[in-house]
PDB file of C-alpha atoms and ligand atoms in Angstrom:
ATOM      1  CA  MET A   1       4.348  -9.263  24.961  1.00 82.00           C
ATOM      2  CA  ALA A   2       4.136  -5.703  26.134  1.00 94.00           C
ATOM      3  CA  LEU A   3       2.959  -2.392  24.824  1.00 97.00           C
ATOM      4  CA  ARG A   4       5.765   0.006  23.995  1.00 98.00           C
ATOM      5  CA  ASN A   5       5.633   3.777  24.176  1.00 98.00           C
ATOM      6  CA  ILE A   6       5.364   5.482  20.770  1.00 98.00           C
ATOM      7  CA  LEU A   7       7.772   8.408  20.408  1.00 98.00           C
ATOM      8  CA  GLU A   8       6.420  11.644  18.996  1.00 98.00           C
ATOM      9  CA  LYS A   9       7.828  14.201  16.570  1.00 98.00           C
ATOM     10  CA  GLY A  10      10.527  16.239  18.255  1.00 97.00           C
ATOM     11  CA  ASP A  11      12.215  13.194  19.733  1.00 98.00           C
ATOM     12  CA  PRO A  12      15.670  13.017  18.085  1.00 98.00           C
ATOM     13  CA  THR A  13      15.422   9.211  17.816  1.00 98.00           C
ATOM     14  CA  LEU A  14      12.907   9.672  14.976  1.00 98.00           C
ATOM     15  CA  GLU A  15      15.492  11.564  12.908  1.00 98.00           C
ATOM     16  CA  LYS A  16      18.235   8.941  13.052  1.00 98.00           C
ATOM     17  CA  ASN A  17      19.369   6.277  10.638  1.00 98.00           C
ATOM     18  CA  CYS A  18      18.651   2.743  11.815  1.00 98.00           C
ATOM     19  CA  ARG A  19      21.169  -0.106  11.791  1.00 98.00           C
ATOM     20  CA  PRO A  20      20.600  -3.384   9.953  1.00 98.00           C
ATOM     21  CA  ILE A  21      19.537  -6.450  11.907  1.00 98.00           C
ATOM     22  CA  THR A  22      22.161  -9.185  11.749  1.00 98.00           C
ATOM     23  CA  ASP A  23      21.151 -11.379  14.711  1.00 97.00           C
ATOM     24  CA  PHE A  24      17.648 -12.788  14.378  1.00 98.00           C
ATOM     25  CA  ASN A  25      17.550 -13.597  18.055  1.00 98.00           C
ATOM     26  CA  ALA A  26      15.025 -13.733  20.893  1.00 98.00           C
ATOM     27  CA  ARG A  27      15.511 -10.052  21.624  1.00 97.00           C
ATOM     28  CA  ILE A  28      14.461  -9.130  18.073  1.00 98.00           C
ATOM     29  CA  HIS A  29      11.506 -11.519  18.288  1.00 98.00           C
ATOM     30  CA  GLU A  30      10.406  -9.845  21.507  1.00 98.00           C
ATOM     31  CA  LEU A  31      10.721  -6.430  19.837  1.00 98.00           C
ATOM     32  CA  LEU A  32       8.563  -7.601  16.897  1.00 98.00           C
ATOM     33  CA  ASP A  33       5.949  -9.124  19.202  1.00 98.00           C
ATOM     34  CA  ASP A  34       5.799  -5.932  21.252  1.00 98.00           C
ATOM     35  CA  MET A  35       5.572  -3.811  18.100  1.00 98.00           C
ATOM     36  CA  ALA A  36       2.667  -5.947  16.836  1.00 98.00           C
ATOM     37  CA  GLU A  37       0.819  -5.517  20.103  1.00 98.00           C
ATOM     38  CA  THR A  38       1.534  -1.770  20.084  1.00 98.00           C
ATOM     39  CA  LEU A  39       0.406  -1.414  16.453  1.00 98.00           C
ATOM     40  CA  THR A  40      -2.815  -3.316  17.074  1.00 97.00           C
ATOM     41  CA  ALA A  41      -3.581  -1.249  20.179  1.00 97.00           C
ATOM     42  CA  SER A  42      -2.920   1.999  18.302  1.00 97.00           C
ATOM     43  CA  GLY A  43      -5.306   1.284  15.434  1.00 95.00           C
ATOM     44  CA  GLY A  44      -2.666   2.320  12.898  1.00 97.00           C
ATOM     45  CA  VAL A  45      -1.601   0.492   9.740  1.00 98.00           C
ATOM     46  CA  GLY A  46       2.155   0.494  10.244  1.00 98.00           C
ATOM     47  CA  LEU A  47       4.911   0.880  12.815  1.00 98.00           C
ATOM     48  CA  ALA A  48       8.688   1.190  12.528  1.00 98.00           C
ATOM     49  CA  ALA A  49      11.176   0.206  15.255  1.00 98.00           C
ATOM     50  CA  PRO A  50      12.504   3.771  15.738  1.00 98.00           C
ATOM     51  CA  GLN A  51       8.958   4.837  16.684  1.00 98.00           C
ATOM     52  CA  VAL A  52       9.346   2.684  19.798  1.00 98.00           C
ATOM     53  CA  GLY A  53      12.886   3.942  20.390  1.00 98.00           C
ATOM     54  CA  VAL A  54      14.831   1.087  18.782  1.00 98.00           C
ATOM     55  CA  LEU A  55      17.244   2.147  16.014  1.00 98.00           C
ATOM     56  CA  ARG A  56      17.009  -1.095  14.063  1.00 98.00           C
ATOM     57  CA  ARG A  57      15.713  -1.757  10.533  1.00 98.00           C
ATOM     58  CA  ALA A  58      12.416  -3.441  11.364  1.00 98.00           C
ATOM     59  CA  VAL A  59       8.926  -2.399  10.282  1.00 98.00           C
ATOM     60  CA  LEU A  60       5.420  -3.799  10.520  1.00 98.00           C
ATOM     61  CA  VAL A  61       2.623  -3.079   8.062  1.00 98.00           C
ATOM     62  CA  LEU A  62      -0.978  -4.177   8.432  1.00 98.00           C
ATOM     63  CA  GLU A  63      -2.169  -5.778   5.188  1.00 98.00           C
ATOM     64  CA  THR A  64      -5.709  -4.443   4.865  1.00 97.00           C
ATOM     65  CA  ASN A  65      -6.319  -5.587   1.271  1.00 96.00           C
ATOM     66  CA  VAL A  66      -7.790  -8.958   2.136  1.00 96.00           C
ATOM     67  CA  ASP A  67     -10.729 -10.846   0.680  1.00 95.00           C
ATOM     68  CA  GLU A  68     -14.063 -10.579   2.396  1.00 95.00           C
ATOM     69  CA  GLY A  69     -14.165 -12.884   5.393  1.00 95.00           C
ATOM     70  CA  GLN A  70     -10.367 -12.953   5.668  1.00 96.00           C
ATOM     71  CA  GLU A  71      -8.534 -11.424   8.616  1.00 96.00           C
ATOM     72  CA  GLU A  72      -6.192  -8.483   8.119  1.00 97.00           C
ATOM     73  CA  TYR A  73      -2.658  -9.517   9.021  1.00 98.00           C
ATOM     74  CA  ILE A  74       0.648  -7.928   9.966  1.00 98.00           C
ATOM     75  CA  ILE A  75       3.638  -8.214   7.619  1.00 98.00           C
ATOM     76  CA  GLU A  76       6.986  -8.194   9.465  1.00 98.00           C
ATOM     77  CA  MET A  77       9.852  -6.820   7.408  1.00 98.00           C
ATOM     78  CA  LEU A  78      13.452  -6.762   8.618  1.00 98.00           C
ATOM     79  CA  ASN A  79      16.103  -4.915   6.613  1.00 98.00           C
ATOM     80  CA  PRO A  80      13.435  -3.975   4.029  1.00 98.00           C
ATOM     81  CA  GLU A  81      14.307  -2.457   0.676  1.00 98.00           C
ATOM     82  CA  ILE A  82      11.978  -1.211  -2.035  1.00 98.00           C
ATOM     83  CA  ILE A  83      12.933  -3.064  -5.218  1.00 98.00           C
ATOM     84  CA  ALA A  84      10.106  -2.007  -7.556  1.00 98.00           C
ATOM     85  CA  THR A  85       7.328   0.564  -7.754  1.00 98.00           C
ATOM     86  CA  GLU A  86       4.499   1.213 -10.168  1.00 98.00           C
ATOM     87  CA  GLY A  87       1.950   3.958 -10.654  1.00 98.00           C
ATOM     88  CA  GLU A  88       1.076   6.803  -8.361  1.00 98.00           C
ATOM     89  CA  GLN A  89      -1.474   7.657  -5.670  1.00 98.00           C
ATOM     90  CA  THR A  90      -2.107  10.983  -3.961  1.00 97.00           C
ATOM     91  CA  GLY A  91      -3.988  11.080  -0.688  1.00 96.00           C
ATOM     92  CA  ALA A  92      -4.038  11.758   3.027  1.00 96.00           C
ATOM     93  CA  GLU A  93      -1.420  10.175   5.233  1.00 97.00           C
ATOM     94  CA  GLY A  94      -0.828  10.269   8.964  1.00 97.00           C
ATOM     95  CA  CYS A  95       1.682   8.923  11.471  1.00 98.00           C
ATOM     96  CA  LEU A  96       1.371   7.489  14.960  1.00 98.00           C
ATOM     97  CA  SER A  97       4.325   9.738  15.882  1.00 98.00           C
ATOM     98  CA  VAL A  98       2.514  12.860  14.626  1.00 97.00           C
ATOM     99  CA  PRO A  99      -0.924  12.420  16.190  1.00 96.00           C
ATOM    100  CA  GLY A 100      -3.847  14.330  14.717  1.00 94.00           C
ATOM    101  CA  VAL A 101      -1.920  15.668  11.700  1.00 96.00           C
ATOM    102  CA  TYR A 102      -2.663  14.490   8.168  1.00 97.00           C
ATOM    103  CA  GLY A 103      -0.958  15.590   4.990  1.00 97.00           C
ATOM    104  CA  ILE A 104      -1.431  14.978   1.292  1.00 97.00           C
ATOM    105  CA  VAL A 105       1.404  12.764   0.100  1.00 98.00           C
ATOM    106  CA  THR A 106       2.029  11.218  -3.318  1.00 98.00           C
ATOM    107  CA  ARG A 107       3.338   7.647  -3.239  1.00 98.00           C
ATOM    108  CA  PRO A 108       3.579   4.788  -5.746  1.00 98.00           C
ATOM    109  CA  GLU A 109       0.343   2.797  -6.179  1.00 98.00           C
ATOM    110  CA  THR A 110       2.197  -0.525  -6.059  1.00 98.00           C
ATOM    111  CA  VAL A 111       5.381  -1.239  -4.123  1.00 98.00           C
ATOM    112  CA  THR A 112       7.448  -4.423  -3.954  1.00 98.00           C
ATOM    113  CA  VAL A 113       9.755  -4.867  -0.969  1.00 99.00           C
ATOM    114  CA  ARG A 114      12.519  -7.356  -0.415  1.00 98.00           C
ATOM    115  CA  ALA A 115      13.059  -8.070   3.284  1.00 99.00           C
ATOM    116  CA  GLN A 116      13.987 -10.754   5.779  1.00 98.00           C
ATOM    117  CA  ASP A 117      11.597 -12.435   8.171  1.00 98.00           C
ATOM    118  CA  ARG A 118      12.257 -12.831  11.896  1.00 98.00           C
ATOM    119  CA  PHE A 119      14.404 -15.908  11.208  1.00 98.00           C
ATOM    120  CA  GLY A 120      16.534 -14.189   8.578  1.00 98.00           C
ATOM    121  CA  GLU A 121      14.822 -15.770   5.558  1.00 98.00           C
ATOM    122  CA  SER A 122      14.571 -13.464   2.552  1.00 98.00           C
ATOM    123  CA  PHE A 123      11.229 -12.851   0.876  1.00 98.00           C
ATOM    124  CA  THR A 124       9.551 -10.335  -1.381  1.00 98.00           C
ATOM    125  CA  VAL A 125       6.105  -8.878  -0.880  1.00 98.00           C
ATOM    126  CA  THR A 126       3.997  -6.574  -3.046  1.00 98.00           C
ATOM    127  CA  GLY A 127       1.519  -4.085  -1.632  1.00 98.00           C
ATOM    128  CA  HIS A 128      -1.151  -2.009  -3.354  1.00 98.00           C
ATOM    129  CA  GLY A 129      -2.911   1.186  -2.346  1.00 98.00           C
ATOM    130  CA  LEU A 130      -2.804   1.810   1.404  1.00 97.00           C
ATOM    131  CA  THR A 131      -0.368  -1.086   1.896  1.00 98.00           C
ATOM    132  CA  ALA A 132       2.044   0.353  -0.697  1.00 98.00           C
ATOM    133  CA  ARG A 133       1.741   3.744   1.005  1.00 98.00           C
ATOM    134  CA  ALA A 134       2.513   2.189   4.390  1.00 98.00           C
ATOM    135  CA  PHE A 135       5.540   0.292   3.000  1.00 98.00           C
ATOM    136  CA  CYS A 136       7.032   3.614   1.827  1.00 98.00           C
ATOM    137  CA  HIS A 137       6.087   5.463   5.001  1.00 98.00           C
ATOM    138  CA  GLU A 138       7.594   2.852   7.342  1.00 98.00           C
ATOM    139  CA  ILE A 139      10.792   2.414   5.338  1.00 98.00           C
ATOM    140  CA  ASP A 140      11.234   6.220   5.368  1.00 98.00           C
ATOM    141  CA  HIS A 141      11.182   6.019   9.191  1.00 98.00           C
ATOM    142  CA  LEU A 142      14.304   3.813   9.077  1.00 98.00           C
ATOM    143  CA  SER A 143      16.329   6.675   7.637  1.00 98.00           C
ATOM    144  CA  GLY A 144      14.863   9.290   9.948  1.00 98.00           C
ATOM    145  CA  HIS A 145      12.243  10.703   7.603  1.00 98.00           C
ATOM    146  CA  LEU A 146       8.682  11.652   8.526  1.00 98.00           C
ATOM    147  CA  PHE A 147       5.801  12.007   6.041  1.00 97.00           C
ATOM    148  CA  LEU A 148       5.644  15.746   6.822  1.00 97.00           C
ATOM    149  CA  GLU A 149       8.752  16.260   4.663  1.00 97.00           C
ATOM    150  CA  LYS A 150       6.909  14.791   1.665  1.00 97.00           C
ATOM    151  CA  ALA A 151       3.480  16.310   2.270  1.00 97.00           C
ATOM    152  CA  GLU A 152       2.452  18.852  -0.344  1.00 97.00           C
ATOM    153  CA  ARG A 153       0.096  20.333   2.231  1.00 96.00           C
ATOM    154  CA  ILE A 154      -1.417  19.589   5.639  1.00 96.00           C
ATOM    155  CA  LEU A 155      -5.165  19.016   5.921  1.00 95.00           C
ATOM    156  CA  THR A 156      -7.081  21.838   7.577  1.00 90.00           C
ATOM    157  CA  PRO A 157      -9.262  21.302  10.667  1.00 87.00           C
ATOM    158  CA  GLU A 158     -12.319  21.747   8.388  1.00 88.00           C
ATOM    159  CA  GLU A 159     -11.143  18.977   6.083  1.00 88.00           C
ATOM    160  CA  LEU A 160     -10.461  16.720   9.056  1.00 87.00           C
ATOM    161  CA  ALA A 161     -13.937  17.423  10.439  1.00 85.00           C
ATOM    162  CA  GLY A 162     -15.340  16.618   6.994  1.00 79.00           C
ATOM    163  CA  GLY A 163     -14.327  12.993   7.344  1.00 64.00           C
ATOM    164  CA  GLU A 164     -10.954  12.909   5.627  1.00 51.00           C
ATOM    165  CA  GLU A 165     -12.516  12.954   2.175  1.00 51.00           C
ATOM    166  CA  ASP A 166      -9.124  13.339   0.568  1.00 48.00           C
ATOM    167  CA  GLY A 167      -8.022   9.843   1.365  1.00 52.00           C
ATOM    168  CA  ASP A 168      -7.697   7.138   3.921  1.00 56.00           C
ATOM    169  CA  GLY A 169      -5.732   9.253   6.362  1.00 77.00           C
ATOM    170  CA  GLU A 170      -4.496   6.219   8.233  1.00 87.00           C
ATOM    171  CA  ASP A 171      -1.734   6.487  10.838  1.00 89.00           C
ATOM    172  CA  ALA A 172       1.470   4.591  10.171  1.00 86.00           C
TER     173      ALA A 172
HETATM  174 CO1  LIG B 201       4.870   6.994  10.842  1.00 85.30          CO
END
Protein backbone atom coordinates (compact mmCIF):
# COMPACT_ATOMS: atom_id res chain seq x y z
CA MET A 1 0.00 0.00 0.00
CA ALA A 2 1.05 3.57 -0.52
CA LEU A 3 -0.18 7.00 0.36
CA ARG A 4 -1.56 8.93 -2.58
CA ASN A 5 -1.51 12.68 -3.04
CA ILE A 6 -4.89 14.35 -2.45
CA LEU A 7 -5.77 16.87 -5.16
CA GLU A 8 -7.07 20.26 -4.08
CA LYS A 9 -9.79 22.53 -5.42
CA GLY A 10 -8.66 24.16 -8.64
CA ASP A 11 -7.37 20.92 -10.08
CA PRO A 12 -9.56 20.19 -13.14
CA THR A 13 -9.63 16.47 -12.30
CA LEU A 14 -12.02 17.26 -9.43
CA GLU A 15 -14.57 18.71 -11.87
CA LYS A 16 -14.78 15.70 -14.18
CA ASN A 17 -17.23 12.86 -14.49
CA CYS A 18 -15.81 9.49 -13.47
CA ARG A 19 -16.14 6.29 -15.50
CA PRO A 20 -17.72 3.11 -14.15
CA ILE A 21 -15.50 0.28 -12.99
CA THR A 22 -15.98 -2.83 -15.12
CA ASP A 23 -12.80 -4.80 -14.31
CA PHE A 24 -12.49 -5.66 -10.64
CA ASN A 25 -8.82 -6.39 -11.05
CA ALA A 26 -5.60 -6.10 -9.05
CA ARG A 27 -5.11 -2.53 -10.19
CA ILE A 28 -8.47 -1.51 -8.70
CA HIS A 29 -7.67 -3.42 -5.51
CA GLU A 30 -4.39 -1.55 -5.23
CA LEU A 31 -6.22 1.75 -5.75
CA LEU A 32 -8.71 0.88 -2.98
CA ASP A 33 -5.95 -0.19 -0.60
CA ASP A 34 -4.03 3.02 -1.27
CA MET A 35 -7.18 5.10 -0.83
CA ALA A 36 -7.86 3.41 2.53
CA GLU A 37 -4.35 4.17 3.71
CA THR A 38 -4.64 7.76 2.47
CA LEU A 39 -8.05 8.23 4.13
CA THR A 40 -6.82 6.85 7.45
CA ALA A 41 -3.72 9.05 7.36
CA SER A 42 -5.81 12.14 6.56
CA GLY A 43 -8.21 11.75 9.47
CA GLY A 44 -11.19 12.33 7.18
CA VAL A 45 -14.40 10.32 6.95
CA GLY A 46 -14.53 9.76 3.20
CA LEU A 47 -12.47 9.76 0.02
CA ALA A 48 -13.39 9.48 -3.65
CA ALA A 49 -11.08 8.17 -6.40
CA PRO A 50 -10.97 11.50 -8.30
CA GLN A 51 -9.49 13.11 -5.16
CA VAL A 52 -6.40 10.97 -5.75
CA GLY A 53 -6.46 11.68 -9.49
CA VAL A 54 -8.25 8.54 -10.69
CA LEU A 55 -11.42 9.18 -12.72
CA ARG A 56 -13.17 5.98 -11.68
CA ARG A 57 -16.41 5.47 -9.72
CA ALA A 58 -14.97 4.32 -6.40
CA VAL A 59 -15.50 5.87 -2.97
CA LEU A 60 -14.63 5.02 0.61
CA VAL A 61 -16.61 6.12 3.65
CA LEU A 62 -15.61 5.59 7.25
CA GLU A 63 -18.54 4.14 9.20
CA THR A 64 -18.33 5.99 12.51
CA ASN A 65 -21.72 4.90 13.88
CA VAL A 66 -20.49 1.81 15.67
CA ASP A 67 -21.36 0.37 19.06
CA GLU A 68 -19.12 1.16 21.97
CA GLY A 69 -16.06 -1.06 21.90
CA GLN A 70 -16.42 -1.70 18.17
CA GLU A 71 -13.88 -0.42 15.65
CA GLU A 72 -14.88 2.12 13.02
CA TYR A 73 -14.53 0.58 9.58
CA ILE A 74 -14.21 1.66 5.96
CA ILE A 75 -17.01 0.89 3.49
CA GLU A 76 -15.75 0.42 -0.09
CA MET A 77 -18.31 1.32 -2.73
CA LEU A 78 -17.72 0.84 -6.46
CA ASN A 79 -20.21 2.23 -8.97
CA PRO A 80 -22.35 3.53 -6.07
CA GLU A 81 -25.86 4.85 -6.57
CA ILE A 82 -28.19 6.39 -4.02
CA ILE A 83 -31.41 4.37 -4.14
CA ALA A 84 -33.29 5.81 -1.14
CA THR A 85 -33.13 8.77 1.22
CA GLU A 86 -35.06 9.80 4.29
CA GLY A 87 -35.23 12.90 6.45
CA GLU A 88 -32.94 15.88 6.49
CA GLN A 89 -29.90 17.15 8.39
CA THR A 90 -28.24 20.56 8.23
CA GLY A 91 -24.71 20.99 9.49
CA ALA A 92 -21.07 21.72 8.81
CA GLU A 93 -19.27 19.79 6.11
CA GLY A 94 -15.69 19.85 4.89
CA CYS A 95 -13.58 18.18 2.21
CA LEU A 96 -10.04 16.86 2.14
CA SER A 97 -9.71 18.65 -1.23
CA VAL A 98 -10.77 21.99 0.29
CA PRO A 99 -8.64 22.10 3.43
CA GLY A 100 -9.69 24.41 6.25
CA VAL A 101 -13.03 25.39 4.69
CA TYR A 102 -16.34 24.29 6.19
CA GLY A 103 -19.80 25.07 4.91
CA ILE A 104 -23.34 24.48 6.09
CA VAL A 105 -24.90 21.84 3.85
CA THR A 106 -28.31 20.17 4.06
CA ARG A 107 -28.30 16.44 3.29
CA PRO A 108 -30.70 13.54 3.91
CA GLU A 109 -30.50 12.06 7.43
CA THR A 110 -30.56 8.50 6.09
CA VAL A 111 -29.15 7.34 2.76
CA THR A 112 -29.20 3.88 1.19
CA VAL A 113 -26.62 3.13 -1.50
CA ARG A 114 -26.44 0.26 -3.92
CA ALA A 115 -22.85 -0.47 -4.97
CA GLN A 116 -20.44 -3.23 -5.91
CA ASP A 117 -17.62 -4.49 -3.74
CA ARG A 118 -14.04 -4.92 -4.96
CA PHE A 119 -14.95 -8.30 -6.48
CA GLY A 120 -17.97 -6.97 -8.36
CA GLU A 121 -20.59 -8.31 -5.94
CA SER A 122 -23.61 -6.04 -5.53
CA PHE A 123 -24.73 -4.95 -2.08
CA THR A 124 -26.77 -2.24 -0.43
CA VAL A 125 -25.77 -0.27 2.63
CA THR A 126 -27.65 2.29 4.71
CA GLY A 127 -25.94 5.15 6.52
CA HIS A 128 -27.28 7.58 9.11
CA GLY A 129 -26.12 11.02 10.18
CA LEU A 130 -22.47 11.68 9.35
CA THR A 131 -22.27 8.45 7.32
CA ALA A 132 -25.29 9.47 5.20
CA ARG A 133 -23.70 12.89 4.70
CA ALA A 134 -20.43 11.29 3.60
CA PHE A 135 -22.22 8.93 1.17
CA CYS A 136 -23.76 11.97 -0.57
CA HIS A 137 -20.55 13.99 -0.47
CA GLU A 138 -18.39 11.22 -1.95
CA ILE A 139 -20.88 10.27 -4.66
CA ASP A 140 -21.07 13.96 -5.65
CA HIS A 141 -17.29 13.83 -6.23
CA LEU A 142 -17.83 11.17 -8.92
CA SER A 143 -19.70 13.67 -11.07
CA GLY A 144 -17.29 16.51 -10.42
CA HIS A 145 -19.22 18.27 -7.68
CA LEU A 146 -17.76 19.77 -4.51
CA PHE A 147 -19.74 20.52 -1.33
CA LEU A 148 -19.10 24.25 -1.86
CA GLU A 149 -21.76 24.25 -4.60
CA LYS A 150 -24.35 23.03 -2.07
CA ALA A 151 -23.25 25.07 0.94
CA GLU A 152 -25.76 27.70 2.01
CA ARG A 153 -22.89 29.56 3.65
CA ILE A 154 -19.25 29.10 4.66
CA LEU A 155 -18.32 29.11 8.34
CA THR A 156 -16.49 32.21 9.51
CA PRO A 157 -13.06 32.06 11.19
CA GLU A 158 -14.82 32.93 14.49
CA GLU A 159 -17.17 29.98 14.15
CA LEU A 160 -14.26 27.69 13.31
CA ALA A 161 -12.35 28.94 16.36
CA GLY A 162 -15.48 28.30 18.43
CA GLY A 163 -15.16 24.57 17.92
CA GLU A 164 -17.41 23.95 14.93
CA GLU A 165 -20.55 24.18 17.04
CA ASP A 166 -22.71 24.02 13.95
CA GLY A 167 -21.97 20.41 13.25
CA ASP A 168 -19.39 17.73 12.90
CA GLY A 169 -17.40 19.55 10.26
CA GLU A 170 -15.64 16.40 9.18
CA ASP A 171 -13.54 16.28 6.01
CA ALA A 172 -14.66 13.91 3.28
CO1 LIG B 1 -14.66 15.78 -0.50
